[in-house]
Amino acid sequence: MATTKSFLILFFMILATTSSTCAT
């Protein structure tokens, strides 16, 4: 479960970064 949780955190981090880039 720890691996999945870490993956989700990483995924959301990338998603947030992408959203910020697109917003800019």
PDB file of C-alpha atoms in Angstrom:
ATOM      1  CA  MET A   1       0.000   0.000   0.000  1.00  0.00           C
ATOM      2  CA  ALA A   2       2.909   2.322   0.761  1.00  0.00           C
ATOM      3  CA  THR A   3       4.068   2.075  -2.844  1.00  0.00           C
ATOM      4  CA  THR A   4       0.613   2.922  -4.180  1.00  0.00           C
ATOM      5  CA  LYS A   5       0.313   5.848  -1.792  1.00  0.00           C
ATOM      6  CA  SER A   6       3.695   7.203  -2.863  1.00  0.00           C
ATOM      7  CA  PHE A   7       2.701   6.787  -6.509  1.00  0.00           C
ATOM      8  CA  LEU A   8      -0.513   8.748  -5.957  1.00  0.00           C
ATOM      9  CA  ILE A   9       1.390  11.540  -4.223  1.00  0.00           C
ATOM     10  CA  LEU A  10       3.873  11.693  -7.091  1.00  0.00           C
ATOM     11  CA  PHE A  11       1.034  11.638  -9.633  1.00  0.00           C
ATOM     12  CA  PHE A  12      -0.771  14.539  -7.968  1.00  0.00           C
ATOM     13  CA  MET A  13       2.481  16.492  -7.704  1.00  0.00           C
ATOM     14  CA  ILE A  14       3.040  16.122 -11.451  1.00  0.00           C
ATOM     15  CA  LEU A  15      -0.598  16.950 -12.146  1.00  0.00           C
ATOM     16  CA  ALA A  16      -0.377  20.101 -10.028  1.00  0.00           C
ATOM     17  CA  THR A  17       2.841  21.138 -11.784  1.00  0.00           C
ATOM     18  CA  THR A  18       1.251  20.570 -15.190  1.00  0.00           C
ATOM     19  CA  SER A  19      -1.837  22.551 -14.202  1.00  0.00           C
ATOM     20  CA  SER A  20       0.327  25.423 -12.978  1.00  0.00           C
ATOM     21  CA  THR A  21       2.282  25.429 -16.240  1.00  0.00           C
ATOM     22  CA  CYS A  22      -0.890  25.400 -18.323  1.00  0.00           C
ATOM     23  CA  ALA A  23      -2.432  28.131 -16.188  1.00  0.00           C
ATOM     24  CA  THR A  24       0.640  30.265 -16.787  1.00  0.00           C
TER      25      THR A  24
END
